[in-house]
Amino acid sequence: MIIAVMDNALAFILSVPLILIYCKSLAQENLAWRWTLPLWFLNHNMIRYLVSFGDNFWVVLMWQVLFVWPICIGIYYYLYKKGDKWEFYIGLKKKHVILMGSLIVLCISSLVICLYDTNKKVIAFHEQVMKELEDSSDRPQYLIQNSVTPSTLLSLSDQMNEVRNGKVRATTSPWKSKVIVVMDNEQQKEFTYVRCNEGWKLDGIYRESGF
């Protein structure tokens, strides 16, 4: 449930420019731009689906920010300058501004709350994975079966006790999470977890450092 709410909130926020163009077409009673509603629906569902693919989601994110958003902003500016009803708020009817503003605030709030909850679940999942790895009779085989890049994790076998007893914190996005373990020997390991459908999967360790 939390994952579904988080994905839908993210998809709505990233698709806002398309729905704003649709609202603008309603304000101007311009039928030519009503096609943005089905396009918004398609874009929303594409984001919601692809976010579960984890590490590859950055491609979709770049597509939205570098392509979809600039084009939508350009179209909206064109429609805004073309309109003659300047009493509208940013070129929209007041009811559309209130509706969109409320939905955006709701989605941002939902996203923040869901990320906070997901962050705790990722930490719990990390601790579960480390316990299973510690208890495994064949640790290399466990890593091969349960991680994306097991070659970055092979050195864990000699440090399981330090990793299990280390202080854990995490930074989570809807498609990726970084779990940082600070060990007693003043070293830290940064584990990367990626989305795998409705759950998470250990990717690997791509950063280690000492103080």
GROMACS .gro file of C-alpha atoms in nm:
model
  211
    1MET     CA    1   0.000   0.000   0.000
    2ILE     CA    2   0.276   0.245   0.095
    3ILE     CA    3   0.469   0.163  -0.223
    4ALA     CA    4   0.159   0.216  -0.440
    5VAL     CA    5   0.084   0.555  -0.281
    6MET     CA    6   0.449   0.660  -0.317
    7ASP     CA    7   0.463   0.558  -0.685
    8ASN     CA    8   0.137   0.735  -0.769
    9ALA     CA    9   0.244   1.052  -0.587
   10LEU     CA   10   0.577   1.059  -0.772
   11ALA     CA   11   0.408   0.992  -1.106
   12PHE     CA   12   0.157   1.273  -1.052
   13ILE     CA   13   0.424   1.526  -0.953
   14LEU     CA   14   0.637   1.446  -1.258
   15SER     CA   15   0.331   1.463  -1.486
   16VAL     CA   16   0.198   1.796  -1.355
   17PRO     CA   17   0.303   2.001  -1.664
   18LEU     CA   18   0.080   1.788  -1.890
   19ILE     CA   19  -0.227   1.824  -1.671
   20LEU     CA   20  -0.165   2.201  -1.645
   21ILE     CA   21  -0.182   2.227  -2.025
   22TYR     CA   22  -0.513   2.040  -2.015
   23CYS     CA   23  -0.648   2.279  -1.750
   24LYS     CA   24  -0.530   2.571  -1.960
   25SER     CA   25  -0.719   2.435  -2.260
   26LEU     CA   26  -1.033   2.421  -2.044
   27ALA     CA   27  -0.984   2.782  -1.937
   28GLN     CA   28  -0.952   2.894  -2.298
   29GLU     CA   29  -1.216   2.650  -2.426
   30ASN     CA   30  -0.953   2.532  -2.672
   31LEU     CA   31  -1.026   2.180  -2.797
   32ALA     CA   32  -0.695   2.153  -2.982
   33TRP     CA   33  -0.499   2.077  -2.664
   34ARG     CA   34  -0.741   1.836  -2.495
   35TRP     CA   35  -0.523   1.548  -2.620
   36THR     CA   36  -0.286   1.621  -2.329
   37LEU     CA   37  -0.525   1.443  -2.089
   38PRO     CA   38  -0.477   1.093  -2.239
   39LEU     CA   39  -0.108   1.175  -2.279
   40TRP     CA   40  -0.092   1.266  -1.910
   41PHE     CA   41  -0.263   0.937  -1.822
   42LEU     CA   42  -0.013   0.743  -2.037
   43ASN     CA   43   0.285   0.932  -1.891
   44HIS     CA   44   0.159   0.886  -1.534
   45ASN     CA   45   0.119   0.510  -1.576
   46MET     CA   46   0.454   0.475  -1.752
   47ILE     CA   47   0.633   0.644  -1.458
   48ARG     CA   48   0.439   0.439  -1.204
   49TYR     CA   49   0.534   0.118  -1.384
   50LEU     CA   50   0.899   0.195  -1.457
   51VAL     CA   51   0.986   0.322  -1.108
   52SER     CA   52   0.971  -0.041  -0.990
   53PHE     CA   53   1.268  -0.123  -1.215
   54GLY     CA   54   1.498   0.053  -0.973
   55ASP     CA   55   1.838   0.151  -1.102
   56ASN     CA   56   1.720   0.222  -1.459
   57PHE     CA   57   1.465   0.479  -1.347
   58TRP     CA   58   1.716   0.764  -1.383
   59VAL     CA   59   1.663   0.737  -1.762
   60VAL     CA   60   1.291   0.805  -1.718
   61LEU     CA   61   1.366   1.088  -1.475
   62MET     CA   62   1.604   1.256  -1.720
   63TRP     CA   63   1.343   1.214  -1.998
   64GLN     CA   64   1.085   1.396  -1.787
   65VAL     CA   65   1.310   1.678  -1.669
   66LEU     CA   66   1.505   1.740  -1.992
   67PHE     CA   67   1.237   1.668  -2.251
   68VAL     CA   68   0.878   1.652  -2.127
   69TRP     CA   69   0.897   1.945  -1.883
   70PRO     CA   70   1.067   2.198  -2.118
   71ILE     CA   71   0.823   2.119  -2.401
   72CYS     CA   72   0.522   2.147  -2.169
   73ILE     CA   73   0.646   2.475  -2.022
   74GLY     CA   74   0.695   2.611  -2.375
   75ILE     CA   75   0.343   2.506  -2.479
   76TYR     CA   76   0.191   2.650  -2.163
   77TYR     CA   77   0.371   2.981  -2.212
   78TYR     CA   78   0.246   2.991  -2.572
   79LEU     CA   79  -0.113   2.932  -2.461
   80TYR     CA   80  -0.076   3.183  -2.177
   81LYS     CA   81   0.043   3.459  -2.412
   82LYS     CA   82  -0.224   3.370  -2.663
   83GLY     CA   83  -0.507   3.397  -2.409
   84ASP     CA   84  -0.699   3.716  -2.355
   85LYS     CA   85  -0.855   3.636  -2.017
   86TRP     CA   86  -0.589   3.787  -1.796
   87GLU     CA   87  -0.811   3.777  -1.487
   88PHE     CA   88  -0.733   3.408  -1.455
   89TYR     CA   89  -0.469   3.296  -1.208
   90ILE     CA   90  -0.150   3.216  -1.409
   91GLY     CA   91  -0.384   3.171  -1.703
   92LEU     CA   92  -0.608   2.919  -1.522
   93LYS     CA   93  -0.951   2.942  -1.368
   94LYS     CA   94  -0.949   2.980  -0.992
   95LYS     CA   95  -1.111   2.639  -0.935
   96HIS     CA   96  -0.836   2.473  -1.141
   97VAL     CA   97  -0.565   2.651  -0.942
   98ILE     CA   98  -0.722   2.540  -0.613
   99LEU     CA   99  -0.767   2.182  -0.739
  100MET     CA  100  -0.414   2.150  -0.878
  101GLY     CA  101  -0.258   2.322  -0.578
  102SER     CA  102  -0.440   2.088  -0.341
  103LEU     CA  103  -0.338   1.778  -0.539
  104ILE     CA  104   0.025   1.887  -0.556
  105VAL     CA  105   0.041   1.954  -0.181
  106LEU     CA  106  -0.132   1.621  -0.113
  107CYS     CA  107   0.111   1.431  -0.339
  108ILE     CA  108   0.421   1.599  -0.195
  109SER     CA  109   0.300   1.531   0.161
  110SER     CA  110   0.219   1.170   0.074
  111LEU     CA  111   0.559   1.125  -0.090
  112VAL     CA  112   0.744   1.259   0.215
  113ILE     CA  113   0.545   1.039   0.456
  114CYS     CA  114   0.587   0.730   0.237
  115LEU     CA  115   0.962   0.788   0.199
  116TYR     CA  116   0.998   0.818   0.576
  117ASP     CA  117   0.817   0.488   0.624
  118THR     CA  118   1.002   0.319   0.336
  119ASN     CA  119   1.336   0.434   0.477
  120LYS     CA  120   1.268   0.242   0.798
  121LYS     CA  121   1.158  -0.065   0.601
  122VAL     CA  122   1.475  -0.058   0.390
  123ILE     CA  123   1.688  -0.051   0.707
  124ALA     CA  124   1.490  -0.347   0.845
  125PHE     CA  125   1.533  -0.532   0.514
  126HIS     CA  126   1.907  -0.459   0.516
  127GLU     CA  127   1.941  -0.604   0.866
  128GLN     CA  128   1.746  -0.911   0.755
  129VAL     CA  129   1.975  -0.961   0.453
  130MET     CA  130   2.288  -0.923   0.666
  131LYS     CA  131   2.155  -1.178   0.918
  132GLU     CA  132   2.072  -1.427   0.644
  133LEU     CA  133   2.416  -1.374   0.492
  134GLU     CA  134   2.584  -1.425   0.828
  135ASP     CA  135   2.388  -1.746   0.890
  136SER     CA  136   2.439  -1.880   0.538
  137SER     CA  137   2.664  -2.184   0.499
  138ASP     CA  138   2.758  -2.070   0.147
  139ARG     CA  139   2.788  -1.691   0.153
  140PRO     CA  140   2.916  -1.641  -0.206
  141GLN     CA  141   2.623  -1.843  -0.338
  142TYR     CA  142   2.380  -1.644  -0.123
  143LEU     CA  143   2.516  -1.319  -0.268
  144ILE     CA  144   2.493  -1.450  -0.623
  145GLN     CA  145   2.128  -1.539  -0.572
  146ASN     CA  146   2.022  -1.233  -0.371
  147SER     CA  147   2.215  -0.936  -0.510
  148VAL     CA  148   2.257  -0.758  -0.842
  149THR     CA  149   2.636  -0.716  -0.832
  150PRO     CA  150   2.772  -0.985  -0.598
  151SER     CA  151   3.134  -0.918  -0.698
  152THR     CA  152   3.125  -0.594  -0.494
  153LEU     CA  153   3.013  -0.780  -0.181
  154LEU     CA  154   3.256  -1.071  -0.158
  155SER     CA  155   3.474  -0.897   0.102
  156LEU     CA  156   3.179  -0.893   0.346
  157SER     CA  157   3.248  -1.249   0.462
  158ASP     CA  158   3.549  -1.134   0.664
  159GLN     CA  159   3.368  -0.837   0.818
  160MET     CA  160   3.023  -0.972   0.901
  161ASN     CA  161   3.055  -0.913   1.276
  162GLU     CA  162   3.162  -0.549   1.229
  163VAL     CA  163   2.887  -0.486   0.973
  164ARG     CA  164   2.618  -0.647   1.189
  165ASN     CA  165   2.719  -0.439   1.491
  166GLY     CA  166   2.763  -0.113   1.304
  167LYS     CA  167   2.540   0.193   1.319
  168VAL     CA  168   2.296   0.201   1.028
  169ARG     CA  169   2.133   0.494   0.852
  170ALA     CA  170   1.968   0.519   0.513
  171THR     CA  171   1.874   0.767   0.244
  172THR     CA  172   1.586   0.648   0.029
  173SER     CA  173   1.425   0.760  -0.295
  174PRO     CA  174   1.128   0.585  -0.460
  175TRP     CA  175   1.361   0.382  -0.683
  176LYS     CA  176   1.687   0.346  -0.489
  177SER     CA  177   1.818   0.346  -0.134
  178LYS     CA  178   2.165   0.391   0.011
  179VAL     CA  179   2.225   0.222   0.346
  180ILE     CA  180   2.538   0.346   0.525
  181VAL     CA  181   2.689   0.127   0.794
  182VAL     CA  182   2.943   0.292   1.025
  183MET     CA  183   3.154   0.022   1.193
  184ASP     CA  184   3.345   0.032   1.521
  185ASN     CA  185   3.679   0.037   1.339
  186GLU     CA  186   3.594   0.384   1.201
  187GLN     CA  187   3.516   0.254   0.855
  188GLN     CA  188   3.191   0.281   0.668
  189LYS     CA  189   3.031   0.084   0.389
  190GLU     CA  190   2.761   0.218   0.161
  191PHE     CA  191   2.517  -0.051   0.049
  192THR     CA  192   2.293   0.024  -0.248
  193TYR     CA  193   1.945  -0.126  -0.269
  194VAL     CA  194   1.723  -0.093  -0.576
  195ARG     CA  195   1.351  -0.132  -0.626
  196CYS     CA  196   1.238  -0.473  -0.742
  197ASN     CA  197   0.866  -0.457  -0.815
  198GLU     CA  198   0.698  -0.394  -0.477
  199GLY     CA  199   1.009  -0.469  -0.273
  200TRP     CA  200   1.384  -0.410  -0.264
  201LYS     CA  201   1.695  -0.598  -0.369
  202LEU     CA  202   2.055  -0.560  -0.261
  203ASP     CA  203   2.257  -0.415  -0.547
  204GLY     CA  204   2.611  -0.391  -0.411
  205ILE     CA  205   2.873  -0.185  -0.231
  206TYR     CA  206   3.008   0.098  -0.443
  207ARG     CA  207   3.168   0.313  -0.175
  208GLU     CA  208   3.381   0.240   0.128
  209SER     CA  209   3.573   0.488   0.338
  210GLY     CA  210   3.750   0.540   0.669
  211PHE     CA  211   3.764   0.844   0.894
   0.00000   0.00000   0.00000
